[in-house]
CSV table of C-alpha atoms and ligand atoms in Angstrom, one decimal:
chain,number,residue,atom,x,y,z
A,22,MET,CA,-1.3,22.6,2.9
A,23,THR,CA,-2.8,21.1,-0.4
A,24,THR,CA,-6.5,21.3,-0.8
A,25,PHE,CA,-8.4,19.6,-3.7
A,26,VAL,CA,-11.4,21.4,-5.1
A,27,VAL,CA,-13.3,19.0,-7.5
A,28,ASN,CA,-16.2,20.2,-9.7
A,29,PRO,CA,-19.3,18.2,-9.5
A,30,GLY,CA,-20.2,15.7,-12.3
A,31,GLY,CA,-18.3,14.7,-15.4
A,32,SER,CA,-17.0,11.2,-16.6
A,33,LEU,CA,-13.7,9.4,-16.7
A,34,ASN,CA,-12.6,8.6,-20.3
A,35,GLY,CA,-9.3,7.7,-22.1
A,36,GLN,CA,-6.4,5.6,-21.1
A,37,LEU,CA,-4.0,5.9,-18.3
A,38,ARG,CA,-1.0,4.0,-16.5
A,39,VAL,CA,-0.9,4.7,-12.9
A,40,PRO,CA,2.3,4.9,-11.0
A,41,GLY,CA,4.3,1.8,-9.8
A,42,ASP,CA,3.1,-0.4,-6.9
A,43,LYS,CA,4.2,0.8,-3.7
A,44,SER,CA,4.4,-2.6,-2.0
A,45,ILE,CA,6.7,-3.8,-4.9
A,46,SER,CA,8.8,-0.7,-5.0
A,47,HIS,CA,9.8,-0.8,-1.3
A,48,ARG,CA,10.7,-4.4,-1.6
A,49,SER,CA,12.8,-3.9,-4.8
A,50,VAL,CA,15.0,-1.4,-2.9
A,51,ILE,CA,15.4,-3.5,0.2
A,52,LEU,CA,16.1,-7.0,-1.6
A,53,GLY,CA,18.3,-5.2,-4.2
A,54,ALA,CA,20.3,-3.6,-1.5
A,55,LEU,CA,20.8,-6.8,0.4
A,56,ALA,CA,21.5,-8.8,-2.9
A,57,GLU,CA,24.9,-9.6,-4.3
A,58,GLY,CA,25.3,-7.9,-7.7
A,59,GLN,CA,23.5,-5.2,-9.6
A,60,THR,CA,19.7,-5.1,-9.4
A,61,ARG,CA,18.0,-2.9,-12.0
A,62,VAL,CA,14.3,-1.6,-11.3
A,63,SER,CA,12.0,0.0,-13.8
A,64,GLY,CA,8.6,1.4,-13.1
A,65,PHE,CA,9.6,2.4,-9.5
A,66,LEU,CA,7.1,4.4,-7.7
A,67,GLU,CA,8.4,8.0,-7.3
A,68,GLY,CA,6.3,8.5,-4.3
A,69,GLN,CA,7.6,9.9,-1.0
A,70,ASP,CA,7.3,6.7,0.8
A,71,SER,CA,9.3,4.5,-1.5
A,72,LEU,CA,12.0,7.4,-2.0
A,73,ASN,CA,12.3,7.4,1.7
A,74,THR,CA,13.3,3.6,1.7
A,75,LEU,CA,15.7,4.4,-1.1
A,76,ALA,CA,17.2,7.3,0.8
A,77,ALA,CA,17.4,5.1,4.0
A,78,PHE,CA,19.4,2.3,2.2
A,79,GLN,CA,21.6,5.0,0.5
A,80,SER,CA,22.4,6.1,4.0
A,81,MET,CA,23.4,2.7,5.0
A,82,GLY,CA,26.1,2.7,2.4
A,83,VAL,CA,24.2,1.1,-0.6
A,84,PRO,CA,25.0,2.7,-4.0
A,85,ILE,CA,21.7,3.4,-5.8
A,86,GLU,CA,21.4,5.4,-8.8
A,87,TYR,CA,18.0,6.8,-9.2
A,88,ILE,CA,17.0,8.1,-12.7
A,89,ALA,CA,13.7,10.0,-12.5
A,90,GLY,CA,11.0,8.8,-15.1
A,91,SER,CA,9.4,10.9,-17.7
A,92,GLU,CA,5.7,11.4,-17.0
A,93,GLY,CA,3.7,8.1,-16.6
A,94,GLU,CA,6.9,5.9,-16.8
A,95,GLY,CA,8.2,5.6,-13.2
A,96,GLY,CA,11.8,5.9,-12.1
A,97,SER,CA,14.6,3.5,-12.8
A,98,LEU,CA,17.0,2.2,-10.2
A,99,VAL,CA,20.5,0.8,-10.5
A,100,ILE,CA,21.3,-0.8,-7.1
A,101,ASP,CA,24.8,-2.1,-6.3
A,102,GLY,CA,23.8,-4.6,-3.8
A,103,VAL,CA,26.1,-5.1,-0.8
A,104,GLY,CA,24.9,-8.4,0.3
A,105,LEU,CA,23.2,-9.4,3.6
A,106,HIS,CA,26.2,-8.2,5.6
A,107,GLY,CA,27.2,-5.3,3.8
A,108,LEU,CA,25.1,-2.4,5.3
A,109,LYS,CA,27.0,0.3,7.1
A,110,SER,CA,25.9,2.1,10.3
A,111,PRO,CA,23.8,5.2,9.4
A,112,GLU,CA,24.9,8.5,10.8
A,113,ASN,CA,21.5,9.7,11.5
A,114,PRO,CA,17.9,8.1,12.5
A,115,LEU,CA,16.4,6.6,9.4
A,116,ASP,CA,13.4,8.6,8.7
A,117,VAL,CA,10.8,6.7,6.7
A,118,GLY,CA,8.0,9.4,6.8
A,119,ASN,CA,4.4,8.2,6.6
A,120,SER,CA,5.2,4.6,5.6
A,121,GLY,CA,4.2,1.7,7.9
A,122,THR,CA,5.6,-0.9,5.2
A,123,ALA,CA,9.0,0.7,5.4
A,124,MET,CA,9.2,0.7,9.0
A,125,ARG,CA,8.0,-2.8,9.6
A,126,LEU,CA,10.0,-4.4,6.8
A,127,MET,CA,13.1,-2.5,7.8
A,128,ALA,CA,12.6,-3.5,11.2
A,129,GLY,CA,13.3,-7.1,10.1
A,130,VAL,CA,16.6,-6.0,8.6
A,131,LEU,CA,17.8,-3.7,11.2
A,132,ALA,CA,17.2,-6.1,14.3
A,133,ALA,CA,19.8,-8.3,12.6
A,134,GLN,CA,22.6,-5.9,12.0
A,135,LYS,CA,25.9,-5.5,13.7
A,136,PHE,CA,25.3,-1.8,14.3
A,137,PRO,CA,22.7,0.0,16.2
A,138,SER,CA,20.1,2.1,14.4
A,139,THR,CA,16.9,4.1,14.9
A,140,LEU,CA,13.7,4.2,12.7
A,141,ILE,CA,11.6,7.4,12.9
A,142,GLY,CA,8.6,8.7,10.9
A,143,ASP,CA,6.0,11.4,10.8
A,144,GLU,CA,3.4,12.0,13.2
A,145,SER,CA,0.8,9.6,11.7
A,146,LEU,CA,3.4,6.8,11.7
A,147,HIS,CA,4.4,7.5,15.4
A,148,GLY,CA,0.7,6.6,16.3
A,149,ARG,CA,0.8,3.3,14.7
A,150,PRO,CA,1.3,-0.1,16.5
A,151,MET,CA,4.7,-1.7,16.1
A,152,GLY,CA,4.2,-4.2,18.9
A,153,ARG,CA,3.2,-6.6,16.1
A,154,VAL,CA,6.8,-6.7,14.8
A,155,ILE,CA,8.8,-5.9,18.1
A,156,ASP,CA,7.4,-8.9,20.0
A,157,PRO,CA,8.3,-11.6,17.4
A,158,LEU,CA,11.8,-9.9,16.6
A,159,MET,CA,12.5,-9.9,20.4
A,160,GLN,CA,11.5,-13.6,20.5
A,161,MET,CA,14.2,-14.2,17.9
A,162,GLY,CA,16.7,-12.6,20.1
A,163,ALA,CA,16.7,-8.8,18.9
A,164,GLU,CA,17.1,-5.9,21.3
A,165,ILE,CA,14.6,-3.2,20.4
A,166,SER,CA,13.2,-0.2,22.5
A,167,SER,CA,10.3,2.0,21.5
A,168,GLY,CA,8.2,4.8,22.4
A,169,ALA,CA,5.1,4.4,24.7
A,170,ASP,CA,2.7,1.6,24.0
A,171,LYS,CA,5.2,-0.1,21.4
A,172,ARG,CA,4.9,2.9,19.1
A,173,PRO,CA,7.7,4.5,17.1
A,174,PRO,CA,10.5,5.5,17.3
A,175,LEU,CA,12.2,2.0,17.3
A,176,ALA,CA,15.8,1.9,18.4
A,177,PHE,CA,17.8,-1.4,17.4
A,178,ALA,CA,20.7,-2.2,19.7
A,179,GLY,CA,22.3,-4.3,17.0
A,180,GLY,CA,25.0,-7.0,17.5
A,181,ARG,CA,22.5,-9.8,18.5
A,182,THR,CA,22.4,-13.2,17.1
A,183,LEU,CA,18.9,-14.1,15.8
A,184,ASN,CA,17.5,-17.5,16.1
A,185,ALA,CA,14.5,-19.0,14.1
A,186,ILE,CA,11.0,-19.0,15.5
A,187,ASP,CA,7.8,-20.7,14.8
A,188,TYR,CA,5.3,-17.9,15.0
A,189,THR,CA,1.6,-17.4,14.4
A,190,THR,CA,0.8,-13.8,13.7
A,191,PRO,CA,-1.8,-12.0,15.8
A,192,VAL,CA,-3.3,-10.4,12.5
A,193,ALA,CA,-3.0,-11.4,8.9
A,194,SER,CA,-0.5,-8.8,7.7
A,195,ALA,CA,2.0,-8.9,5.0
A,196,GLN,CA,4.1,-6.4,6.9
A,197,ILE,CA,4.6,-8.6,9.7
A,198,LYS,CA,5.1,-11.7,7.7
A,199,SER,CA,7.7,-9.8,5.5
A,200,CYS,CA,9.4,-8.4,8.4
A,201,LEU,CA,10.0,-11.8,9.9
A,202,MET,CA,11.0,-13.4,6.5
A,203,LEU,CA,13.7,-10.7,6.1
A,204,ALA,CA,14.9,-11.3,9.8
A,205,ALA,CA,14.7,-15.0,9.0
A,206,LEU,CA,17.5,-14.7,6.5
A,207,TYR,CA,19.9,-13.7,9.3
A,208,ALA,CA,18.6,-16.2,11.8
A,209,ASN,CA,20.0,-19.6,12.7
A,210,GLY,CA,17.6,-22.3,11.5
A,211,GLU,CA,14.2,-22.3,9.7
A,212,THR,CA,11.8,-19.5,10.6
A,213,ARG,CA,8.0,-20.5,10.2
A,214,ILE,CA,5.3,-18.1,10.0
A,215,HIS,CA,1.5,-19.0,10.0
A,216,GLU,CA,-1.2,-16.5,9.2
A,217,ALA,CA,-5.0,-16.7,10.1
A,218,GLY,CA,-5.9,-15.2,6.7
A,219,VAL,CA,-4.3,-14.4,3.4
A,220,SER,CA,-2.0,-11.5,3.1
A,221,ARG,CA,-0.2,-10.1,0.1
A,222,ASP,CA,2.7,-12.2,-1.1
A,223,HIS,CA,5.0,-9.8,-2.9
A,224,THR,CA,7.8,-10.7,-0.6
A,225,GLU,CA,7.7,-14.5,-1.3
A,226,ARG,CA,7.5,-13.9,-5.0
A,227,MET,CA,10.4,-11.4,-5.0
A,228,LEU,CA,12.7,-13.3,-2.7
A,229,ARG,CA,12.3,-16.2,-5.2
A,230,GLY,CA,13.3,-13.9,-8.0
A,231,PHE,CA,16.3,-13.1,-6.1
A,232,GLY,CA,17.2,-16.9,-5.7
A,233,VAL,CA,16.0,-17.5,-2.2
A,234,ASP,CA,14.2,-20.8,-1.3
A,235,VAL,CA,10.9,-19.9,0.4
A,236,GLY,CA,8.5,-22.5,1.5
A,237,VAL,CA,4.9,-21.8,1.0
A,238,ASN,CA,2.3,-24.2,2.3
A,239,ASP,CA,-1.3,-22.6,2.4
A,240,LEU,CA,-1.2,-20.0,5.1
A,241,SER,CA,2.3,-20.7,6.4
A,242,VAL,CA,5.8,-19.6,4.9
A,243,SER,CA,9.2,-20.7,5.9
A,244,VAL,CA,12.7,-19.3,5.3
A,245,HIS,CA,16.0,-20.7,6.4
A,246,GLY,CA,18.9,-18.4,7.4
A,247,GLY,CA,22.1,-18.1,5.7
A,248,GLN,CA,20.8,-17.8,2.1
A,249,LYS,CA,22.3,-15.3,-0.1
A,250,LEU,CA,20.3,-13.2,-2.6
A,251,SER,CA,21.4,-12.8,-6.1
A,252,ALA,CA,20.8,-9.7,-8.0
A,253,THR,CA,18.1,-9.7,-10.7
A,254,SER,CA,15.8,-7.1,-12.4
A,255,VAL,CA,12.4,-6.0,-11.4
A,256,ASP,CA,9.8,-4.4,-13.5
A,257,VAL,CA,7.3,-2.8,-11.1
A,258,PRO,CA,3.6,-3.0,-12.4
A,259,ALA,CA,1.1,-0.2,-12.1
A,260,ASP,CA,-0.4,-0.1,-8.5
A,261,ILE,CA,-3.9,-1.7,-8.3
A,262,SER,CA,-4.4,0.4,-5.1
A,263,SER,CA,-3.9,3.7,-7.1
A,264,ALA,CA,-5.9,2.3,-10.1
A,265,ALA,CA,-8.6,1.6,-7.7
A,266,PHE,CA,-9.7,5.2,-7.4
A,267,PHE,CA,-10.3,5.5,-11.2
A,268,ILE,CA,-11.9,2.0,-11.2
A,269,VAL,CA,-14.6,3.2,-8.8
A,270,GLY,CA,-14.6,6.8,-10.4
A,271,ALA,CA,-15.3,5.3,-13.9
A,272,SER,CA,-17.9,2.8,-12.4
A,273,ILE,CA,-19.9,5.5,-10.7
A,274,ALA,CA,-19.8,8.4,-13.3
A,275,PRO,CA,-22.3,7.9,-16.2
A,276,GLY,CA,-20.7,8.1,-19.6
A,277,SER,CA,-17.3,6.7,-18.4
A,278,SER,CA,-15.2,4.4,-20.4
A,279,LEU,CA,-11.5,4.1,-19.2
A,280,LEU,CA,-8.6,1.8,-20.1
A,281,LEU,CA,-6.0,1.4,-17.2
A,282,GLN,CA,-2.7,-0.3,-18.4
A,283,HIS,CA,-0.1,-2.6,-16.9
A,284,VAL,CA,-2.2,-3.0,-13.6
A,285,GLY,CA,-0.6,-5.5,-11.0
A,286,MET,CA,-3.0,-8.4,-10.7
A,287,ASN,CA,-1.5,-10.4,-8.0
A,288,PRO,CA,-4.4,-12.5,-6.5
A,289,THR,CA,-3.7,-11.3,-3.1
A,290,ARG,CA,-4.6,-7.8,-4.2
A,291,THR,CA,-7.5,-8.1,-6.5
A,292,GLY,CA,-10.3,-8.0,-3.9
A,293,ILE,CA,-11.4,-4.6,-5.2
A,294,LEU,CA,-12.4,-6.1,-8.6
A,295,ASP,CA,-14.2,-9.1,-7.0
A,296,ILE,CA,-16.1,-6.6,-4.5
A,297,LEU,CA,-17.1,-4.1,-7.3
A,298,ARG,CA,-18.1,-7.0,-9.6
A,299,LEU,CA,-20.4,-8.4,-7.0
A,300,MET,CA,-21.8,-4.8,-6.8
A,301,GLY,CA,-22.5,-4.9,-10.5
A,302,ALA,CA,-19.4,-3.1,-12.0
A,303,ASN,CA,-18.4,-3.5,-15.6
A,304,ILE,CA,-14.7,-4.4,-15.5
A,305,GLU,CA,-13.1,-6.3,-18.4
A,306,ILE,CA,-9.7,-7.7,-18.0
A,307,THR,CA,-7.4,-7.9,-21.0
A,308,ASN,CA,-3.9,-8.6,-22.0
A,309,GLU,CA,-3.0,-10.8,-19.0
A,310,ARG,CA,0.6,-11.5,-18.8
A,311,SER,CA,3.3,-12.1,-16.3
A,312,VAL,CA,6.1,-9.5,-15.5
A,313,ALA,CA,9.0,-10.4,-13.2
A,314,GLY,CA,6.9,-12.9,-11.3
A,315,GLU,CA,3.9,-10.8,-10.9
A,316,PRO,CA,0.6,-11.0,-12.9
A,317,VAL,CA,-0.2,-7.9,-14.9
A,318,ALA,CA,-3.3,-6.9,-17.2
A,319,ASP,CA,-5.1,-4.1,-18.7
A,320,LEU,CA,-8.5,-3.2,-17.4
A,321,ARG,CA,-11.5,-1.5,-19.3
A,322,ILE,CA,-14.0,0.0,-16.9
A,323,GLN,CA,-17.4,1.3,-18.2
A,324,HIS,CA,-20.0,3.0,-16.2
A,325,SER,CA,-22.5,0.8,-14.6
A,326,ARG,CA,-25.3,0.7,-11.9
A,327,LEU,CA,-23.9,-0.5,-8.6
A,328,ASN,CA,-25.9,-2.3,-5.9
A,329,GLY,CA,-25.3,-2.4,-2.2
A,330,ILE,CA,-23.8,-5.8,-1.0
A,331,ASP,CA,-22.7,-7.4,2.2
A,332,VAL,CA,-18.9,-7.4,1.5
A,333,PRO,CA,-17.6,-11.0,2.0
A,334,VAL,CA,-15.3,-11.1,4.9
A,335,ASP,CA,-12.7,-13.3,3.1
A,336,LEU,CA,-12.3,-10.5,0.5
A,337,VAL,CA,-11.4,-7.8,3.0
A,338,PRO,CA,-7.7,-8.5,3.3
A,339,LEU,CA,-7.3,-8.7,-0.6
A,340,ALA,CA,-8.7,-5.3,-0.8
A,341,ILE,CA,-7.6,-3.6,2.5
A,342,ASP,CA,-6.2,-0.5,1.1
A,343,GLU,CA,-9.1,0.1,-1.2
A,344,PHE,CA,-11.8,0.5,1.4
A,345,PRO,CA,-11.7,4.3,1.3
A,346,VAL,CA,-12.9,4.4,-2.3
A,347,LEU,CA,-15.0,1.4,-1.8
A,348,PHE,CA,-16.8,3.4,0.9
A,349,VAL,CA,-17.5,5.9,-2.0
A,350,ALA,CA,-18.6,3.1,-4.3
A,351,ALA,CA,-21.1,2.1,-1.5
A,352,ALA,CA,-22.3,5.5,-1.0
A,353,CYS,CA,-23.7,5.8,-4.4
A,354,ALA,CA,-24.8,2.3,-4.9
A,355,VAL,CA,-28.6,1.3,-4.8
A,356,GLY,CA,-29.4,-0.1,-1.3
A,357,GLU,CA,-27.2,-0.9,1.7
A,358,THR,CA,-23.6,-2.0,1.8
A,359,ARG,CA,-22.4,-3.7,5.0
A,360,ILE,CA,-18.6,-4.0,5.5
A,361,THR,CA,-17.3,-6.0,8.4
A,362,GLY,CA,-14.0,-7.8,9.5
A,363,ALA,CA,-12.1,-4.6,8.6
A,364,ALA,CA,-10.8,-3.5,12.0
A,365,GLU,CA,-7.4,-3.1,10.6
A,366,LEU,CA,-8.6,0.0,8.8
A,367,ARG,CA,-8.6,1.7,12.2
A,368,VAL,CA,-4.7,1.6,12.5
A,369,LYS,CA,-3.8,2.7,9.1
A,370,GLU,CA,-2.5,6.1,8.0
A,371,THR,CA,-5.5,7.4,10.0
A,372,ASP,CA,-8.5,5.7,11.3
A,373,ARG,CA,-10.2,5.2,7.9
A,374,ILE,CA,-13.5,4.0,9.2
A,375,LYS,CA,-13.8,7.2,11.2
A,376,ALA,CA,-12.4,9.4,8.5
A,377,MET,CA,-14.9,8.0,5.8
A,378,ALA,CA,-17.7,8.1,8.0
A,379,ASP,CA,-17.1,11.8,9.0
A,380,GLY,CA,-16.5,12.9,5.3
A,381,LEU,CA,-19.6,10.9,3.9
A,382,THR,CA,-21.9,12.2,6.7
A,383,LYS,CA,-20.9,15.7,5.5
A,384,LEU,CA,-21.7,14.9,1.9
A,385,GLY,CA,-25.2,13.8,3.0
A,386,VAL,CA,-24.7,10.0,3.1
A,387,ASN,CA,-26.3,7.9,5.8
A,388,ILE,CA,-23.4,5.8,7.3
A,389,THR,CA,-23.1,3.9,10.7
A,390,GLU,CA,-19.7,3.0,12.0
A,391,LEU,CA,-19.1,-0.4,13.3
A,392,PRO,CA,-16.2,-1.4,15.4
A,393,ASP,CA,-14.8,-3.4,12.4
A,394,GLY,CA,-16.6,-1.7,9.4
A,395,ALA,CA,-19.6,0.3,8.4
A,396,VAL,CA,-23.1,0.1,7.2
A,397,ILE,CA,-23.6,2.6,4.3
A,398,GLN,CA,-27.0,3.5,2.7
A,399,GLY,CA,-26.5,4.2,-0.8
A,400,ALA,CA,-27.9,7.5,-2.2
A,401,GLN,CA,-28.8,8.8,-5.6
A,402,SER,CA,-26.4,11.7,-5.5
A,403,LEU,CA,-24.1,13.3,-2.9
A,404,ARG,CA,-24.5,16.7,-1.6
A,405,GLY,CA,-21.0,18.0,-2.0
A,406,GLY,CA,-19.2,20.1,0.6
A,407,VAL,CA,-15.9,20.2,2.6
A,408,VAL,CA,-14.4,17.0,3.9
A,409,ASP,CA,-11.0,16.4,5.8
A,410,SER,CA,-8.6,13.8,4.6
A,411,PHE,CA,-6.8,13.6,7.8
A,412,GLU,CA,-3.6,13.8,5.9
A,413,ASP,CA,-4.3,10.4,4.7
A,414,HIS,CA,-3.5,9.9,1.0
A,415,ARG,CA,-6.1,7.3,0.3
A,416,ILE,CA,-8.9,9.3,2.0
A,417,ALA,CA,-8.1,12.4,0.0
A,418,MET,CA,-8.1,10.6,-3.4
A,419,ALA,CA,-11.4,8.7,-2.4
A,420,PHE,CA,-13.2,11.9,-1.7
A,421,SER,CA,-12.0,13.4,-4.9
A,422,MET,CA,-13.8,10.8,-6.9
A,423,ALA,CA,-17.1,11.5,-4.8
A,424,ALA,CA,-17.4,14.7,-6.7
A,425,LEU,CA,-18.3,12.8,-9.9
A,426,VAL,CA,-21.8,12.1,-8.3
A,427,SER,CA,-22.1,15.2,-6.3
A,428,ASP,CA,-24.7,18.0,-6.8
A,429,ASN,CA,-22.0,20.6,-5.7
A,430,SER,CA,-18.2,20.7,-5.6
A,431,VAL,CA,-16.3,18.6,-3.2
A,432,THR,CA,-13.4,20.2,-1.3
A,433,VAL,CA,-10.8,17.9,0.3
A,434,THR,CA,-8.4,19.4,2.8
A,435,ASP,CA,-4.9,18.2,3.9
A,436,CYS,CA,-4.1,16.5,0.8
A,437,ALA,CA,-0.2,16.8,0.6
A,438,ASN,CA,0.3,13.2,1.4
A,439,VAL,CA,-1.3,12.0,-1.7
A,440,ALA,CA,2.3,12.5,-2.9
A,441,THR,CA,3.4,9.6,-0.7
A,442,SER,CA,1.8,7.0,-3.0
A,443,PHE,CA,0.5,8.9,-6.1
A,444,PRO,CA,2.8,11.5,-7.5
A,445,HIS,CA,1.0,14.0,-9.9
A,446,TYR,CA,-2.5,12.5,-9.0
A,447,ALA,CA,-4.3,15.7,-9.7
A,448,GLU,CA,-2.8,16.1,-13.1
A,449,LEU,CA,-3.4,12.4,-14.3
A,450,ALA,CA,-7.1,12.6,-12.8
A,451,SER,CA,-7.7,15.9,-14.5
A,452,GLY,CA,-6.4,14.6,-17.9
A,453,ILE,CA,-9.1,12.1,-18.1
A,454,GLY,CA,-12.0,14.1,-16.9
A,455,LEU,CA,-11.9,14.7,-13.1
A,456,GLY,CA,-12.7,18.5,-12.6
A,457,ILE,CA,-9.9,18.8,-9.9
A,458,THR,CA,-7.8,21.7,-9.2
A,459,THR,CA,-5.3,22.0,-6.3
A,460,SER,CA,-4.9,25.1,-4.0
A,461,ASP,CA,-1.1,25.1,-3.7
A,462,GLY,CA,-0.1,26.7,-6.8
A,463,SER,CA,-0.1,23.5,-9.0
A,464,ALA,CA,-3.5,24.0,-10.3
A,465,VAL,CA,-4.6,21.8,-13.1
A,466,SER,CA,-7.0,22.6,-15.7
B,15,LIG,C1,1.6,-3.7,2.8
B,15,LIG,C2,0.6,-4.4,3.6
B,15,LIG,C3,-0.6,-3.9,4.0
B,15,LIG,C4,-1.2,-2.6,3.4
B,15,LIG,C5,0.0,-1.7,3.2
B,15,LIG,C6,1.2,-2.2,2.4
B,15,LIG,C7,2.9,-4.3,2.3
B,15,LIG,O1,-0.7,-3.8,5.4
B,15,LIG,O2,-2.1,-2.2,4.0
B,15,LIG,O3,-0.5,-0.4,2.5
B,15,LIG,O4,3.5,-3.5,1.4
B,15,LIG,O5,3.1,-5.2,2.9
B,15,LIG,P1,-0.7,-5.1,6.4
B,15,LIG,O6,0.4,-6.1,6.0
B,15,LIG,O7,-0.4,-4.5,7.8
B,15,LIG,O8,-2.0,-5.6,6.3
């Protein structure tokens, strides 16, 4: 049981490269495994989520050499791809832990295999909706059984022929879209997927990098079956979702000036920057470049007064994972912030609207939950206190940043899952000025 204890006040200064992008890391393993030839990955996120995906493909017979990175660098992988039809039947159920991305993307691959398989995860994942991928995969011809209410575990019968579908997703979701794009590689004909809003496009970009022809037309994508993937190299940028904690921390803490290096700037992910700038944040983007098909830049963040805003609904999907820390930004902005159109937050690793409302209330913030968001009254400073992360990595890290503007220390309980997306978070945060210690023996000064 890991607890964060964070001293009140302080500022964030210096420079930092946060770990590799989680979405891109998962995809690098999946596509590298299904490709023909040797794929090399650098900057791989050594978090539990992406390591579980790696282990799952190893247990399906894919030779993957994993070289742990020295601090700040990320891991390296050498994947000897087995081709679309080279996976082997795993001996045991594939355990993807806390990761919805791993489960939903792998569902698209496993539904199309000759062999049966089962996907399992932790308690949080077993509470998350999987009907959104089960339904379209079954329309393609897959046979899948699940727990009650279409929750995990997912059991794939295997040995079914998949046929292309023309499908409109019930919610804009990169996980659904990517699941179906992967299944489409195995299906007869051309699969078309239409979305009501923008979702992250890492799968489209990376599939193209592996030589696959992907059609993109506004909010629709298409993939025809039978295309092979050719190995390539993938350099994983730093995860903007992990950078987000520091971007908000430096914005709210007086005296901060922080440089974040090599941050992924994919336009389907940069909603956090747009929202914070609307609130008055001081974020300078420099050294823009492109790395393996993904835009990357360095970010300089200086403290600035934030104002409450109505968060534009069209920016919500572009910042969906950043809302826990955006709630903290709103809590110390001047005036009211209104968040709507974010009902998906209720089906993440925990119900993130409820978790943030519970914790911010304990810290003395006036916050009202909405079914699809919240209304937050900004306060001059927070009270401090003890809050629960509900075992959600992003809730834990968001509340640790709240200490920067609190009168008393902030204690965050149940923080072990921070390791799913951000290994060594406390050490890195401590190194640039956050007064954070952990209670599990890995205390940092
Ligand atoms: C992800 C997509 C998003 C995001 C998740 C990672 C991905 O979920 O919240 O953390 O890697 O495809 P949805 O696609 O369900 O919105």
